[in-house]
Tab-separated table of C-alpha atoms and ligand atoms in Angstrom:
chain	number	residue	atom	x	y	z
X	241	MET	CA	88.052	-62.067	-16.006
X	242	ALA	CA	88.738	-59.423	-13.621
X	243	ARG	CA	92.043	-59.757	-11.860
X	244	ILE	CA	93.736	-58.179	-8.827
X	245	ASN	CA	96.545	-55.788	-8.943
X	246	SER	CA	99.210	-58.328	-8.253
X	247	ASN	CA	101.597	-55.485	-7.138
X	248	TYR	CA	99.792	-55.487	-3.771
X	249	ARG	CA	101.040	-59.046	-3.274
X	250	LYS	CA	104.538	-57.600	-3.349
X	251	LEU	CA	103.858	-55.450	-0.274
X	252	THR	CA	105.383	-56.671	2.927
X	253	ALA	CA	102.804	-57.507	5.754
X	254	GLY	CA	100.414	-54.635	6.848
X	255	TYR	CA	100.958	-50.969	6.559
X	256	LEU	CA	103.307	-50.154	9.512
X	257	PHE	CA	100.902	-47.991	11.925
X	258	PRO	CA	97.913	-50.231	11.890
X	259	GLU	CA	100.304	-53.056	12.666
X	260	ILE	CA	101.571	-51.209	15.825
X	261	GLU	CA	98.178	-50.447	16.824
X	262	ARG	CA	97.151	-54.028	16.513
X	263	ARG	CA	99.920	-54.959	18.889
X	264	VAL	CA	99.275	-52.357	21.259
X	265	ARG	CA	95.558	-53.357	21.434
X	266	LEU	CA	96.564	-56.866	22.097
X	267	PHE	CA	98.871	-55.847	24.974
X	268	GLN	CA	96.108	-53.665	26.414
X	269	GLU	CA	93.636	-56.610	26.294
X	270	GLN	CA	96.132	-58.977	28.077
X	271	ASN	CA	97.198	-56.020	30.589
X	272	PRO	CA	93.953	-54.170	31.046
X	273	ALA	CA	95.312	-52.216	34.169
X	274	ALA	CA	98.454	-51.038	32.398
X	275	ARG	CA	98.539	-47.279	31.524
X	276	ILE	CA	99.984	-47.003	28.122
X	277	HIS	CA	102.111	-43.980	27.143
X	278	ARG	CA	101.894	-43.523	23.362
X	279	LEU	CA	104.951	-41.987	21.763
X	280	GLY	CA	104.378	-44.079	18.418
X	281	ILE	CA	102.378	-42.494	15.800
X	282	GLY	CA	103.040	-38.798	15.183
X	283	ASN	CA	99.436	-37.585	16.017
X	284	THR	CA	98.648	-34.093	17.655
X	285	THR	CA	97.108	-34.069	21.138
X	286	GLU	CA	96.642	-30.442	21.989
X	287	PRO	CA	93.493	-28.243	21.319
X	288	LEU	CA	93.393	-26.013	18.271
X	289	PRO	CA	94.402	-22.187	19.057
X	290	PRO	CA	91.812	-19.672	19.148
X	291	ALA	CA	92.369	-18.049	15.623
X	292	LEU	CA	92.089	-21.468	14.073
X	293	ILE	CA	88.773	-22.304	15.910
X	294	GLU	CA	87.530	-18.864	14.552
X	295	GLY	CA	88.410	-19.740	11.073
X	296	LEU	CA	86.747	-23.193	11.312
X	297	THR	CA	83.631	-21.515	12.876
X	298	ASP	CA	83.543	-18.888	9.923
X	299	GLY	CA	83.681	-21.903	7.693
X	300	VAL	CA	80.552	-23.594	9.430
X	301	GLU	CA	78.663	-20.256	9.733
X	302	ARG	CA	79.241	-19.580	5.992
X	303	LEU	CA	77.185	-22.713	5.279
X	304	ALA	CA	74.343	-21.461	7.501
X	305	LYS	CA	73.495	-18.559	5.113
X	306	ALA	CA	72.189	-18.659	1.528
X	307	GLU	CA	74.460	-15.643	0.560
X	308	THR	CA	77.633	-17.224	1.826
X	309	TYR	CA	76.786	-20.972	1.322
X	310	THR	CA	79.160	-23.147	-0.849
X	311	GLY	CA	78.951	-26.570	-2.338
X	312	TYR	CA	81.594	-28.152	-4.491
X	313	GLY	CA	84.546	-25.843	-5.150
X	314	ASP	CA	87.490	-25.792	-7.478
X	315	GLU	CA	89.381	-29.248	-6.937
X	316	GLN	CA	92.542	-27.461	-6.462
X	317	GLY	CA	91.217	-25.389	-3.622
X	318	LEU	CA	89.965	-21.855	-2.775
X	319	GLN	CA	91.824	-19.227	-4.615
X	320	GLU	CA	92.195	-17.182	-1.539
X	321	LEU	CA	93.932	-20.185	0.389
X	322	ARG	CA	96.360	-20.583	-2.648
X	323	THR	CA	97.077	-16.904	-2.682
X	324	ALA	CA	97.733	-17.076	1.132
X	325	LEU	CA	100.016	-20.153	0.476
X	326	ALA	CA	102.092	-18.132	-2.025
X	327	ARG	CA	102.314	-15.297	0.509
X	328	TYR	CA	103.478	-17.815	3.172
X	329	TYR	CA	106.294	-19.313	0.809
X	330	SER	CA	107.200	-15.820	-0.001
X	331	SER	CA	107.992	-15.127	3.522
X	332	LEU	CA	110.411	-18.225	3.501
X	333	GLY	CA	112.241	-16.774	0.522
X	334	ALA	CA	110.532	-19.040	-2.067
X	335	SER	CA	108.736	-17.734	-5.153
X	336	LEU	CA	105.567	-19.626	-6.275
X	337	GLU	CA	102.446	-18.354	-8.041
X	338	PRO	CA	98.996	-19.186	-6.460
X	339	ASP	CA	98.094	-21.314	-9.256
X	340	GLU	CA	101.054	-23.630	-8.676
X	341	PHE	CA	99.391	-24.650	-5.381
X	342	PHE	CA	97.003	-27.615	-5.207
X	343	VAL	CA	95.074	-27.669	-1.909
X	344	SER	CA	94.294	-31.289	-0.743
X	345	ASP	CA	93.130	-33.216	2.233
X	346	GLY	CA	96.574	-33.901	3.479
X	347	ALA	CA	100.139	-34.792	2.620
X	348	LYS	CA	99.702	-38.507	2.779
X	349	PRO	CA	97.497	-38.874	-0.329
X	350	ASP	CA	99.640	-36.329	-2.212
X	351	ALA	CA	102.705	-38.246	-1.330
X	352	GLY	CA	101.033	-41.478	-2.463
X	353	ASN	CA	99.380	-40.200	-5.524
X	354	ILE	CA	101.928	-37.969	-7.211
X	355	GLN	CA	103.865	-40.981	-8.480
X	356	SER	CA	100.941	-41.458	-10.938
X	357	ILE	CA	101.801	-38.616	-13.148
X	358	PHE	CA	105.263	-40.200	-13.944
X	359	SER	CA	106.086	-42.944	-16.410
X	360	ALA	CA	105.448	-46.486	-15.106
X	361	ASP	CA	109.003	-47.417	-15.800
X	362	SER	CA	110.597	-44.535	-13.634
X	363	ILE	CA	113.566	-45.367	-11.470
X	364	VAL	CA	112.878	-44.268	-8.151
X	365	ALA	CA	115.243	-43.343	-5.169
X	366	PHE	CA	114.207	-43.092	-1.451
X	367	GLN	CA	115.886	-42.019	1.689
X	368	ASP	CA	116.340	-45.132	3.829
X	369	PRO	CA	114.655	-45.129	6.369
X	370	ALA	CA	111.607	-43.207	5.008
X	371	TYR	CA	107.923	-42.579	5.665
X	372	PRO	CA	106.356	-45.673	4.250
X	373	VAL	CA	103.832	-44.213	1.782
X	374	TYR	CA	106.660	-43.333	-0.852
X	375	VAL	CA	107.921	-46.816	-1.121
X	376	ASP	CA	104.501	-48.635	-0.889
X	377	SER	CA	102.781	-46.338	-3.365
X	378	ASN	CA	105.550	-47.064	-5.996
X	379	VAL	CA	105.435	-50.654	-5.179
X	380	ILE	CA	101.483	-50.648	-5.881
X	381	ALA	CA	102.455	-48.821	-9.159
X	382	GLY	CA	104.541	-51.578	-10.375
X	383	ARG	CA	107.752	-49.885	-10.426
X	384	SER	CA	109.579	-52.389	-8.043
X	385	GLY	CA	110.533	-56.086	-8.550
X	386	PRO	CA	109.706	-58.392	-5.541
X	387	TYR	CA	110.486	-57.812	-1.981
X	388	ASN	CA	113.923	-59.182	-0.926
X	389	PRO	CA	113.358	-60.588	2.679
X	390	ASP	CA	117.214	-61.076	3.066
X	391	GLU	CA	117.980	-57.404	2.607
X	392	SER	CA	114.631	-56.050	3.528
X	393	ASN	CA	114.254	-54.069	0.319
X	394	TYR	CA	112.536	-54.112	-3.090
X	395	GLN	CA	114.334	-54.955	-6.112
X	396	GLY	CA	114.648	-52.220	-8.648
X	397	PHE	CA	114.338	-49.460	-6.098
X	398	ILE	CA	117.416	-47.238	-5.202
X	399	TYR	CA	117.879	-46.883	-1.439
X	400	MET	CA	119.849	-43.979	-0.131
X	401	PRO	CA	121.205	-45.002	3.271
X	402	CYS	CA	120.835	-42.515	6.300
X	403	HIS	CA	123.127	-43.342	8.911
X	404	GLU	CA	125.216	-41.713	11.845
X	405	GLU	CA	128.121	-41.223	9.508
X	406	ASN	CA	126.304	-39.110	7.093
X	407	GLY	CA	124.225	-37.340	9.691
X	408	PHE	CA	121.161	-39.262	8.379
X	409	ILE	CA	121.248	-37.014	5.250
X	410	PRO	CA	122.477	-38.952	2.194
X	411	ALA	CA	124.379	-37.879	-0.877
X	412	PRO	CA	122.345	-38.075	-4.197
X	413	PRO	CA	122.519	-41.485	-5.986
X	414	GLN	CA	125.639	-42.506	-7.787
X	415	GLY	CA	123.671	-43.544	-11.045
X	416	LYS	CA	120.916	-41.958	-13.014
X	417	VAL	CA	117.592	-42.103	-11.245
X	418	ASP	CA	114.257	-40.430	-12.309
X	419	LEU	CA	112.297	-39.773	-9.136
X	420	ILE	CA	113.784	-38.813	-5.752
X	421	TYR	CA	111.750	-38.824	-2.558
X	422	LEU	CA	113.187	-36.391	0.165
X	423	CYS	CA	111.757	-35.451	3.466
X	424	SER	CA	113.204	-32.654	5.680
X	425	PRO	CA	112.645	-32.326	8.663
X	426	ASN	CA	112.950	-36.126	8.547
X	427	ASN	CA	110.514	-38.590	9.420
X	428	PRO	CA	111.720	-40.874	11.114
X	429	THR	CA	115.213	-39.664	11.789
X	430	GLY	CA	114.644	-36.116	12.807
X	431	ALA	CA	117.520	-35.007	10.566
X	432	VAL	CA	117.309	-31.504	8.714
X	433	ALA	CA	119.159	-31.021	5.536
X	434	ASP	CA	120.898	-27.730	5.037
X	435	HIS	CA	121.114	-25.622	2.133
X	436	ARG	CA	124.187	-27.096	0.689
X	437	GLN	CA	122.816	-30.626	0.933
X	438	LEU	CA	119.699	-29.684	-0.685
X	439	GLN	CA	121.622	-27.911	-3.333
X	440	THR	CA	123.463	-31.048	-4.175
X	441	PHE	CA	120.248	-32.796	-4.897
X	442	VAL	CA	118.803	-29.996	-7.008
X	443	ASP	CA	122.078	-29.981	-9.012
X	444	TYR	CA	121.825	-33.697	-9.310
X	445	ALA	CA	118.134	-33.488	-10.442
X	446	ARG	CA	118.867	-30.889	-13.030
X	447	LYS	CA	121.882	-32.659	-14.610
X	448	HIS	CA	119.929	-36.049	-14.831
X	449	ARG	CA	116.538	-34.361	-15.638
X	450	ALA	CA	115.022	-36.172	-12.443
X	451	VAL	CA	112.263	-34.808	-10.223
X	452	ILE	CA	112.620	-34.268	-6.329
X	453	ILE	CA	109.413	-35.072	-4.466
X	454	PHE	CA	110.029	-32.997	-1.404
X	455	ASP	CA	107.951	-33.822	1.590
X	456	ALA	CA	107.883	-30.690	3.960
X	457	ALA	CA	105.215	-31.964	6.364
X	458	TYR	CA	107.344	-30.718	9.317
X	459	ALA	CA	108.930	-27.568	7.824
X	460	GLU	CA	107.321	-25.387	10.675
X	461	PHE	CA	109.386	-27.324	13.317
X	462	ILE	CA	112.474	-25.710	12.055
X	463	THR	CA	113.392	-22.799	14.352
X	464	ASP	CA	116.966	-22.488	13.226
X	465	PRO	CA	116.856	-19.474	10.618
X	466	GLY	CA	119.850	-20.937	8.786
X	467	LEU	CA	117.961	-24.166	7.685
X	468	PRO	CA	115.763	-24.277	4.541
X	469	ARG	CA	112.046	-24.755	5.077
X	470	SER	CA	111.270	-25.404	1.433
X	471	ILE	CA	112.978	-27.083	-1.301
X	472	PHE	CA	112.078	-23.862	-3.387
X	473	GLU	CA	114.413	-21.854	-1.299
X	474	ILE	CA	117.167	-23.572	-3.274
X	475	GLU	CA	118.563	-22.172	-6.477
X	476	GLY	CA	117.143	-24.135	-9.469
X	477	ALA	CA	114.561	-26.030	-7.598
X	478	ARG	CA	111.759	-24.668	-9.575
X	479	GLU	CA	112.899	-26.590	-12.627
X	480	CYS	CA	113.173	-30.050	-10.898
X	481	ALA	CA	111.066	-30.196	-7.672
X	482	ILE	CA	107.491	-30.633	-6.441
X	483	GLU	CA	106.771	-29.878	-2.660
X	484	ILE	CA	104.136	-31.522	-0.509
X	485	GLY	CA	103.093	-29.592	2.634
X	486	SER	CA	100.639	-30.264	5.415
X	487	PHE	CA	98.454	-28.498	8.011
X	488	SER	CA	98.513	-31.577	10.148
X	489	LYS	CA	101.438	-30.936	12.488
X	490	PHE	CA	101.855	-27.390	11.529
X	491	ALA	CA	98.465	-26.434	12.819
X	492	GLY	CA	96.910	-29.570	14.518
X	493	PHE	CA	94.835	-30.529	11.612
X	494	THR	CA	95.590	-34.322	11.790
X	495	GLY	CA	91.998	-34.926	12.082
X	496	VAL	CA	90.647	-31.810	10.182
X	497	ARG	CA	92.618	-32.931	7.103
X	498	LEU	CA	94.195	-30.204	4.889
X	499	GLY	CA	97.460	-30.076	2.904
X	500	TRP	CA	98.829	-28.882	-0.395
X	501	SER	CA	101.278	-29.780	-3.252
X	502	ALA	CA	103.250	-27.060	-5.145
X	503	VAL	CA	104.096	-27.927	-8.693
X	504	PRO	CA	105.970	-25.214	-10.618
X	505	GLN	CA	104.845	-24.402	-13.949
X	506	THR	CA	108.539	-24.254	-14.820
X	507	LEU	CA	109.118	-28.121	-14.102
X	508	VAL	CA	109.834	-29.735	-17.325
X	509	LEU	CA	110.833	-33.468	-17.994
X	510	GLU	CA	112.928	-34.884	-20.602
X	511	ASP	CA	109.742	-35.536	-22.845
X	512	SER	CA	107.357	-32.964	-21.421
X	513	GLU	CA	106.351	-29.589	-22.822
X	514	PRO	CA	106.489	-26.547	-20.636
X	515	GLY	CA	103.561	-26.499	-18.045
X	516	GLU	CA	102.765	-30.163	-18.902
X	517	VAL	CA	103.680	-31.632	-15.456
X	518	HIS	CA	101.508	-29.089	-13.728
X	519	ARG	CA	98.724	-29.769	-16.243
X	520	CYS	CA	98.933	-33.622	-15.610
X	521	TRP	CA	98.555	-33.050	-11.811
X	522	LEU	CA	95.701	-30.615	-12.392
X	523	ARG	CA	94.234	-33.442	-14.598
X	524	ARG	CA	94.752	-36.130	-11.870
X	525	GLN	CA	93.292	-34.075	-9.077
X	526	THR	CA	90.163	-32.933	-11.000
X	527	THR	CA	89.558	-36.539	-12.027
X	528	PHE	CA	90.097	-38.311	-8.778
X	529	PHE	CA	89.585	-35.762	-6.118
X	530	ASN	CA	86.657	-33.410	-5.289
X	531	GLY	CA	88.495	-30.797	-3.273
X	532	ALA	CA	89.214	-30.230	0.341
X	533	SER	CA	86.461	-29.406	2.802
X	534	ASN	CA	85.412	-25.960	2.518
X	535	ILE	CA	85.355	-25.799	6.460
X	536	ALA	CA	88.915	-26.873	6.613
X	537	GLN	CA	90.103	-24.462	3.951
X	538	ARG	CA	88.682	-21.532	6.068
X	539	GLY	CA	90.697	-23.018	8.868
X	540	GLY	CA	93.668	-23.138	6.652
X	541	LEU	CA	93.302	-19.411	5.966
X	542	ALA	CA	93.238	-18.679	9.684
X	543	VAL	CA	96.468	-20.693	10.036
X	544	LEU	CA	98.049	-18.521	7.422
X	545	SER	CA	96.956	-15.243	9.049
X	546	PRO	CA	99.581	-13.428	11.038
X	547	ARG	CA	97.947	-14.239	14.165
X	548	GLY	CA	97.119	-17.955	13.317
X	549	LEU	CA	100.866	-18.195	12.403
X	550	ALA	CA	101.982	-16.933	15.800
X	551	GLU	CA	99.693	-19.238	17.739
X	552	CYS	CA	100.426	-22.208	15.581
X	553	ARG	CA	104.184	-21.486	16.274
X	554	GLU	CA	103.473	-21.476	20.063
X	555	LEU	CA	101.814	-24.771	19.888
X	556	ILE	CA	104.781	-26.133	18.005
X	557	GLY	CA	106.971	-24.846	20.781
X	558	TYR	CA	105.041	-26.826	23.255
X	559	TYR	CA	105.739	-30.089	21.165
X	560	MET	CA	109.349	-29.150	20.875
X	561	GLU	CA	109.620	-28.565	24.655
X	562	ASN	CA	108.318	-32.367	24.857
X	563	SER	CA	111.001	-33.307	22.428
X	564	ARG	CA	113.742	-31.682	24.635
X	565	ILE	CA	112.428	-33.414	27.686
X	566	ILE	CA	112.598	-36.874	25.840
X	567	LYS	CA	115.991	-36.255	24.296
X	568	GLU	CA	117.517	-35.115	27.636
X	569	GLY	CA	115.970	-37.884	29.828
X	570	LEU	CA	117.053	-40.574	27.546
X	571	GLN	CA	120.452	-39.178	27.015
X	572	LYS	CA	121.199	-38.819	30.688
X	573	SER	CA	120.151	-42.537	31.023
X	574	GLY	CA	122.995	-43.379	28.515
X	575	LEU	CA	120.868	-43.895	25.366
X	576	THR	CA	122.178	-42.448	22.195
X	577	VAL	CA	119.495	-40.215	20.656
X	578	TYR	CA	119.459	-38.309	17.328
X	579	GLY	CA	116.958	-35.687	15.852
X	580	GLY	CA	114.357	-34.003	18.213
X	581	VAL	CA	115.718	-30.515	17.465
X	582	ASN	CA	114.006	-28.540	14.585
X	583	ALA	CA	111.896	-31.920	14.210
X	584	PRO	CA	109.491	-33.701	16.401
X	585	TYR	CA	110.963	-37.100	16.071
X	586	LEU	CA	113.774	-38.652	18.120
X	587	TRP	CA	115.756	-41.407	16.582
X	588	VAL	CA	117.041	-43.731	19.407
X	589	GLN	CA	119.696	-46.346	18.948
X	590	THR	CA	118.479	-49.465	20.440
X	591	PRO	CA	120.572	-50.559	23.563
X	592	GLY	CA	122.224	-53.978	23.739
X	593	ASN	CA	122.063	-54.617	20.024
X	594	LEU	CA	118.326	-55.387	20.213
X	595	SER	CA	116.631	-55.323	16.957
X	596	SER	CA	114.036	-52.571	16.345
X	597	TRP	CA	110.918	-54.862	17.051
X	598	GLU	CA	112.582	-56.491	20.039
X	599	PHE	CA	113.077	-53.090	21.689
X	600	PHE	CA	109.496	-52.294	20.756
X	601	ASP	CA	108.256	-55.217	22.663
X	602	ARG	CA	110.531	-54.694	25.635
X	603	LEU	CA	109.488	-51.058	25.851
X	604	LEU	CA	105.845	-51.953	25.628
X	605	GLN	CA	106.017	-54.992	28.185
X	606	GLU	CA	108.301	-53.413	30.709
X	607	ALA	CA	107.774	-49.568	30.421
X	608	HIS	CA	104.356	-49.554	28.756
X	609	VAL	CA	105.628	-47.131	26.212
X	610	VAL	CA	104.733	-47.360	22.488
X	611	GLY	CA	107.279	-46.297	19.871
X	612	THR	CA	107.820	-47.091	16.346
X	613	PRO	CA	110.240	-49.622	15.328
X	614	GLY	CA	112.937	-48.057	12.943
X	615	SER	CA	112.991	-51.244	10.756
X	616	GLY	CA	109.407	-50.427	9.695
X	617	PHE	CA	110.701	-47.312	7.876
X	618	GLY	CA	113.402	-49.275	5.763
X	619	PRO	CA	116.400	-51.529	6.056
X	620	SER	CA	118.573	-48.901	7.476
X	621	GLY	CA	116.261	-48.337	10.337
X	622	GLU	CA	117.049	-51.726	11.821
X	623	GLY	CA	118.672	-51.070	15.340
X	624	TYR	CA	116.856	-47.798	15.672
X	625	PHE	CA	113.496	-46.732	17.256
X	626	ARG	CA	111.391	-43.584	16.839
X	627	LEU	CA	109.696	-41.699	19.580
X	628	SER	CA	107.208	-38.983	18.779
X	629	ALA	CA	107.139	-35.800	20.689
X	630	PHE	CA	103.440	-35.355	20.091
X	631	GLY	CA	101.535	-35.726	23.607
X	632	HIS	CA	100.332	-34.068	26.762
X	633	ARG	CA	103.181	-32.936	28.711
X	634	ALA	CA	102.283	-35.215	31.664
X	635	ASP	CA	102.139	-38.318	29.483
X	636	ILE	CA	105.597	-37.408	27.977
X	637	GLU	CA	107.090	-36.966	31.378
X	638	ALA	CA	105.517	-40.115	32.684
X	639	ALA	CA	106.873	-42.080	29.533
X	640	VAL	CA	110.443	-40.942	29.935
X	641	ASP	CA	110.234	-41.633	33.671
X	642	SER	CA	108.990	-45.060	32.869
X	643	ILE	CA	111.691	-45.818	30.403
X	644	VAL	CA	114.384	-44.654	32.696
X	645	THR	CA	113.194	-46.424	35.816
X	646	LYS	CA	111.798	-49.675	34.549
X	647	LEU	CA	113.823	-50.263	31.435
X	648	LEU	CA	117.263	-48.849	31.675
Q	172	PL4	C1	99.871	-42.307	10.723
Q	172	PL4	C2	106.618	-37.369	6.334
Q	172	PL4	C3	102.750	-39.764	10.925
Q	172	PL4	N1	97.810	-42.528	9.528
Q	172	PL4	O1	98.420	-35.774	7.918
Q	172	PL4	P1	98.922	-35.702	6.466
Q	172	PL4	O2	98.198	-36.600	5.482
Q	172	PL4	O3	98.879	-34.283	5.959
Q	172	PL4	O4	100.483	-35.870	6.630
Q	172	PL4	C4	100.923	-37.498	6.662
Q	172	PL4	C5	102.343	-37.342	6.558
Q	172	PL4	C6	103.032	-36.990	5.542
Q	172	PL4	N2	104.353	-36.790	5.324
Q	172	PL4	C7	105.150	-37.318	6.392
Q	172	PL4	C8	104.636	-37.818	7.576
Q	172	PL4	O5	105.349	-38.050	8.578
Q	172	PL4	C9	103.098	-37.908	7.638
Q	172	PL4	C10	102.485	-38.267	8.946
Q	172	PL4	N3	103.150	-39.444	9.509
Q	172	PL4	C11	103.911	-40.553	11.503
Q	172	PL4	O6	103.680	-41.118	12.677
Q	172	PL4	O7	104.817	-41.116	10.794
Q	172	PL4	C12	101.411	-40.164	10.988
Q	172	PL4	C13	101.391	-41.631	10.564
Q	172	PL4	C14	99.083	-41.846	9.680
Q	172	PL4	C15	99.669	-42.087	8.163
Q	172	PL4	O8	99.805	-43.185	7.823
Q	172	PL4	O9	100.316	-41.081	7.688
């Protein structure tokens, strides 16, 4: 008799982002004339820069000729792209070999799948709030107890609260854990960990033989040269960390789909042989994944060229100017706003002690602006609200104007 994976029944409601879309659609049906400003999902809006279009076009044109046509490729990605990733990391001050990279169709699948190579009884720690994929994938894998509605958390998970007092960057857990998910620049708080803070996590992980799963999807939004853009800039990280990266926000590839993971050969667990973690991830990817699109990978190569990097950084500058406009506009109106510098997300304290979802409803009903309720990212997100800086400039300005004039 077939049975369902009952861990799915432990999950709270639907996945956060489709739930937001559902509510927005309902509002639009009831208010067809309302012009909605979307600062909810972090979704890129601006056209791809010319170097990237040329790279993608090259990918398409190669398919048109017998001499350059390619079908299936290596599951772990084009060797050329993995070499380019190693060069890119070297420019950040991080040392990784091309064969330590695994090209994928995005950071989300990697962030959800990576847990599968670790023991089912691993104790897992998460920043709270966090991108929901880390928690949900570990619930599905059976690492949690039931959801506790009174505390809005899952039994068995270790939550590392991120709040005003710690600058939204937590200290490592008190007790011993096995896996630690970190995201910097952070989604949703926009906080960025410095070298010292990441070093405390690396030291913790080495001491307890834990593994850090570091989501660097927003690394390119760091413009402050004093802040680390990769966990592998930190001394000792090659022994205890895995990094997940993405071309989505870096290069506007949210719809093109391309990302990577970096698993050092030197990462060794309590019970593993040298190189075994790397081999397990290779085994996992070659079994479940058939490689990223060859067209997208040609685009990725263009991103990592000097011209591509310069054009992508200009585009990131556009979104960061949006971020500045949102932050200044809301702060002038008396709201307390965190993040939005070196990160494309703004973390807003809800006014008047409104809950995150109450503020979501008010913002939608009165200002026609969509954001993301902080509580959707974890219990410590309650009382906060996330705004995304991705959008056309005119929409961003109209959204800020609408919040200031209609809501505050
Ligand atoms: C909505 C910390 C956005 N449907 O595009 P990917 O797969 O390379 O990257 C996904 C990703 C990975 N890691 C972090 C992220 O924030 C994201 C994207 N998050 C958001 O608004 O929080 C898009 C969400 C999308 C999703 O479920 O990821």
